[in-house]
Amino acid sequence: MQPLNMCINTQTPLVQFTAAQAPRSGRRTIAPVDLATLTEGVDYRYSPGGVTRMVLPLVRHMLHDQILDEAHWVALNPNAPATVRMSGMTLHSVTLGPKRMASYGMVKEAIWGRVHGIDDTDYHDDLLWTEAFSEYAYYNRITSELIRKLDKKHDFDVFYIHDFQQIPIGHMLTTLKPKIFRWHIPFDRSTIPQHWHALLATYLNSYDAIVVSSPRYADSLKAFGYTGRIEHIYPYVDPKDYSDPAVSDVASVSERFGVKDDDIVALVVARMDPVKAHDRAIDALAELASSFPRLKLVLVGNGSFSSSRDGVGLSKSSRWRAHLEEMVKRSKLEGRIVFTGHLSQHDLDCFYERCSFTILPSVREGFGLVVVESWLHRRPAIISSRAGIADLVREGKNGLLFDPDEPGALARQMRRLLGGHPTELSKGLIRGGSLAAEKCSVEAAVQAERALLTEVMEA
Amino acid sequence: MVDLYATLWSFALAGLTLLLTWAFAMLASWLIGRFMRQSSPQVTSGARRLGAVVVWLIGSILAIQELGVSPLILIVVIALVGIAALIAVREPLGNYGAKYFTDVYTPFKVGDAIRVQGYAGKVIAINAITTVLLTDNEQLISVPNSVFITDVVVNTTPQAWKEVTIPISIGPSIDLPAFESELLKNLSKLKLRLDRQFPPLLSTKSRTPQSTDLTLTVMLRRPEERDAVTVEVNKRVAEVLERTRTNRR
């Protein structure tokens, strides 16, 4: 296969710019900005977690392995220059006014809530007929128009569209070139309202191939009526992105957040969002608090791009954090629970090193890459059975599973790692986790994606 | 000297005539658009173009007359070329014309299963001259478009009665995202008359630098409301087109 020129589309941008670099209203420069001339942490930062965290290493490896010749990445980024160049890649920004952004955000949250099964209100059955939905269509149409213009200029070989927010793009983009869609969140036919089926099926069937994170989503997608090629590829991370921090760094970061040397740390790495179910972890700590007085729960993460003021601007994360803080107060757990907010990769690595085990408490989760991060740091993980990664977990061999809706289930699994003889169990889980992590490495993904591209291009 | 002034005066009058022609052509196009608000946007846009061409034709003849040249020769040449063209391409022209009307008024589209003149198959292409069917035993059947005007066509696609497809052509003066957003907003007001499970869908059929051909698909809730809903949707499309065009200006 000849090296390809690929157009990638995500909602969340790869790079978010600080106010100083953001173009003033109506003053978006046409000339591309070279990222190498700016300073990370000062002028810009990489979007944490989620889709971009996964796609970036893949693109880098594909460029390195000459599967890709060039990559253009289109994303919603109102506070960014129109075009940004970085090694091998060009980033293109889509911009949306605040009013349209609010409506778009409302629709995407409603879709997200229903697909994750956390919002079963009838109100959203008519979502596709609302005025807000017309703004959702507007956002997707301006994105597809930008992609079309770029295609005229760069003559892409393939379009790779990521995540549910962008799903109409395949239908809007009138091209005979291959279109691949990656569905990152859970796909369970039973959670999708009947009134959405026809439109969603039209959108899905506009893609030549759809990639999902779990075999169970593939089955559901087939049952939904998707007739194209379905590929199951585990989400992935690049192990090289994770460091083993120095002992002194771990001590200093722990001290900064009030974690003492003799504390036992249970770590939750998840953005502040009800679906991440931090409340289950707080409940479990409340149950174990008196038996394990040195046990502390560290919650790392704040809002996503959708919650950020520079992004979609939804206030969901601050509401959820306030709810959790209230819960901590009510349970008299002050001092036992640490909210760190967003951490740099280095500080996060320090907490992975410092913790005894990690918890993924989500009530629903497309996959759960933080579990892979935990395995890479050789820490055992307790995992919600509702997460896509649960497919990879063999109970007691590489992880401990629990049902987030079963009262006491998480506390029971935590107790197994805290009391009795945790060492043998932990060692086994770490060994098993390391093996499972290999399935979620970027090298494995590059192979799978190369095979998919070859099949789609030559079909 | 007098001749020079007279010549300049004639040119000025011819120029003025062309200027007035331009204004009348715009006016005629606008009036036709207003008058045909309830018709299909594609028919309306064709009628507007035709109206403008007629005005320009008359205006050009008058302008030539102002220059002292007899317009008779021009009229005769146009008439002869027209008659010759009509004779030469009578059949394809008939099919082409039929395509224009079947696009708007015949209830099938690419992908539907239809039966016509004893042939049955899936519509895989509708070009300017023929409609191509693919039969169950993988035979291709080409049906001249004029047949669809004169013969009975049966659309055997399940729930075909529900579907109303409206072709829309927009020029570069219309911002597609804004048009689509406005249109969806506007059509949501008809949700009681439309199938709740199938919200209106705008699809892009083809694009050139001059125009974008779109198809709006809406699904009816009750078959007896087909005409009424089609007229109402056409009206709303025309209004949104006009508004989007004005906003752009």
PDB file of N, CA, C and O in Angstrom, chain A residues 338-359:
ATOM      1  N   VAL A 338      -9.022  13.239  48.289  1.00  0.00           N
ATOM      2  CA  VAL A 338      -8.242  14.337  47.706  1.00  0.00           C
ATOM      3  C   VAL A 338      -8.727  14.588  46.278  1.00  0.00           C
ATOM      4  O   VAL A 338      -8.760  13.663  45.467  1.00  0.00           O
ATOM      5  N   PHE A 339      -9.130  15.826  46.009  1.00  0.00           N
ATOM      6  CA  PHE A 339      -9.469  16.217  44.634  1.00  0.00           C
ATOM      7  C   PHE A 339      -8.248  16.941  44.066  1.00  0.00           C
ATOM      8  O   PHE A 339      -7.902  18.013  44.551  1.00  0.00           O
ATOM      9  N   THR A 340      -7.615  16.384  43.083  1.00  0.00           N
ATOM     10  CA  THR A 340      -6.402  17.050  42.567  1.00  0.00           C
ATOM     11  C   THR A 340      -6.710  17.974  41.381  1.00  0.00           C
ATOM     12  O   THR A 340      -5.894  18.817  41.039  1.00  0.00           O
ATOM     13  N   GLY A 341      -7.828  17.783  40.732  1.00  0.00           N
ATOM     14  CA  GLY A 341      -8.078  18.506  39.467  1.00  0.00           C
ATOM     15  C   GLY A 341      -7.188  17.927  38.384  1.00  0.00           C
ATOM     16  O   GLY A 341      -6.682  16.797  38.518  1.00  0.00           O
ATOM     17  N   HIS A 342      -6.979  18.713  37.312  1.00  0.00           N
ATOM     18  CA  HIS A 342      -6.136  18.237  36.209  1.00  0.00           C
ATOM     19  C   HIS A 342      -4.674  18.171  36.649  1.00  0.00           C
ATOM     20  O   HIS A 342      -4.177  19.068  37.319  1.00  0.00           O
ATOM     21  N   LEU A 343      -3.989  17.094  36.275  1.00  0.00           N
ATOM     22  CA  LEU A 343      -2.555  16.969  36.589  1.00  0.00           C
ATOM     23  C   LEU A 343      -1.754  16.834  35.302  1.00  0.00           C
ATOM     24  O   LEU A 343      -2.255  16.289  34.307  1.00  0.00           O
ATOM     25  N   SER A 344      -0.520  17.303  35.358  1.00  0.00           N
ATOM     26  CA  SER A 344       0.371  17.080  34.208  1.00  0.00           C
ATOM     27  C   SER A 344       0.664  15.579  34.140  1.00  0.00           C
ATOM     28  O   SER A 344       0.457  14.852  35.130  1.00  0.00           O
ATOM     29  N   GLN A 345       1.158  15.119  32.992  1.00  0.00           N
ATOM     30  CA  GLN A 345       1.448  13.686  32.845  1.00  0.00           C
ATOM     31  C   GLN A 345       2.450  13.223  33.904  1.00  0.00           C
ATOM     32  O   GLN A 345       2.306  12.144  34.478  1.00  0.00           O
ATOM     33  N   HIS A 346       3.438  14.081  34.199  1.00  0.00           N
ATOM     34  CA  HIS A 346       4.457  13.705  35.190  1.00  0.00           C
ATOM     35  C   HIS A 346       3.835  13.507  36.568  1.00  0.00           C
ATOM     36  O   HIS A 346       4.095  12.509  37.254  1.00  0.00           O
ATOM     37  N   ASP A 347       2.978  14.456  36.981  1.00  0.00           N
ATOM     38  CA  ASP A 347       2.344  14.349  38.296  1.00  0.00           C
ATOM     39  C   ASP A 347       1.402  13.149  38.356  1.00  0.00           C
ATOM     40  O   ASP A 347       1.290  12.478  39.390  1.00  0.00           O
ATOM     41  N   LEU A 348       0.735  12.889  37.225  1.00  0.00           N
ATOM     42  CA  LEU A 348      -0.159  11.734  37.177  1.00  0.00           C
ATOM     43  C   LEU A 348       0.654  10.440  37.327  1.00  0.00           C
ATOM     44  O   LEU A 348       0.271   9.535  38.082  1.00  0.00           O
ATOM     45  N   ASP A 349       1.789  10.392  36.631  1.00  0.00           N
ATOM     46  CA  ASP A 349       2.671   9.226  36.756  1.00  0.00           C
ATOM     47  C   ASP A 349       3.089   9.029  38.223  1.00  0.00           C
ATOM     48  O   ASP A 349       3.177   7.904  38.713  1.00  0.00           O
ATOM     49  N   CYS A 350       3.351  10.151  38.924  1.00  0.00           N
ATOM     50  CA  CYS A 350       3.728  10.068  40.341  1.00  0.00           C
ATOM     51  C   CYS A 350       2.605   9.421  41.158  1.00  0.00           C
ATOM     52  O   CYS A 350       2.868   8.594  42.042  1.00  0.00           O
ATOM     53  N   PHE A 351       1.369   9.811  40.895  1.00  0.00           N
ATOM     54  CA  PHE A 351       0.264   9.220  41.658  1.00  0.00           C
ATOM     55  C   PHE A 351       0.041   7.754  41.310  1.00  0.00           C
ATOM     56  O   PHE A 351      -0.333   6.967  42.178  1.00  0.00           O
ATOM     57  N   TYR A 352       0.274   7.396  40.042  1.00  0.00           N
ATOM     58  CA  TYR A 352       0.181   5.969  39.694  1.00  0.00           C
ATOM     59  C   TYR A 352       1.219   5.187  40.505  1.00  0.00           C
ATOM     60  O   TYR A 352       0.957   4.095  40.998  1.00  0.00           O
ATOM     61  N   GLU A 353       2.416   5.764  40.636  1.00  0.00           N
ATOM     62  CA  GLU A 353       3.480   5.092  41.394  1.00  0.00           C
ATOM     63  C   GLU A 353       3.137   5.033  42.881  1.00  0.00           C
ATOM     64  O   GLU A 353       3.442   4.071  43.565  1.00  0.00           O
ATOM     65  N   ARG A 354       2.502   6.099  43.356  1.00  0.00           N
ATOM     66  CA  ARG A 354       2.229   6.214  44.801  1.00  0.00           C
ATOM     67  C   ARG A 354       1.065   5.323  45.256  1.00  0.00           C
ATOM     68  O   ARG A 354       1.017   4.876  46.408  1.00  0.00           O
ATOM     69  N   CYS A 355       0.131   5.024  44.340  1.00  0.00           N
ATOM     70  CA  CYS A 355      -1.088   4.343  44.783  1.00  0.00           C
ATOM     71  C   CYS A 355      -0.864   2.842  44.999  1.00  0.00           C
ATOM     72  O   CYS A 355       0.092   2.259  44.476  1.00  0.00           O
ATOM     73  N   SER A 356      -1.765   2.236  45.781  1.00  0.00           N
ATOM     74  CA  SER A 356      -1.710   0.782  45.991  1.00  0.00           C
ATOM     75  C   SER A 356      -2.515   0.076  44.900  1.00  0.00           C
ATOM     76  O   SER A 356      -2.197  -1.035  44.516  1.00  0.00           O
ATOM     77  N   PHE A 357      -3.577   0.701  44.478  1.00  0.00           N
ATOM     78  CA  PHE A 357      -4.378   0.144  43.385  1.00  0.00           C
ATOM     79  C   PHE A 357      -5.227   1.262  42.779  1.00  0.00           C
ATOM     80  O   PHE A 357      -5.340   2.347  43.377  1.00  0.00           O
ATOM     81  N   THR A 358      -5.787   0.994  41.612  1.00  0.00           N
ATOM     82  CA  THR A 358      -6.638   1.999  40.960  1.00  0.00           C
ATOM     83  C   THR A 358      -8.067   1.446  40.863  1.00  0.00           C
ATOM     84  O   THR A 358      -8.284   0.232  40.916  1.00  0.00           O
ATOM     85  N   ILE A 359      -8.995   2.384  40.708  1.00  0.00           N
ATOM     86  CA  ILE A 359     -10.409   1.987  40.575  1.00  0.00           C
ATOM     87  C   ILE A 359     -10.986   2.669  39.332  1.00  0.00           C
ATOM     88  O   ILE A 359     -10.763   3.867  39.108  1.00  0.00           O
TER      89      ILE A 359
END
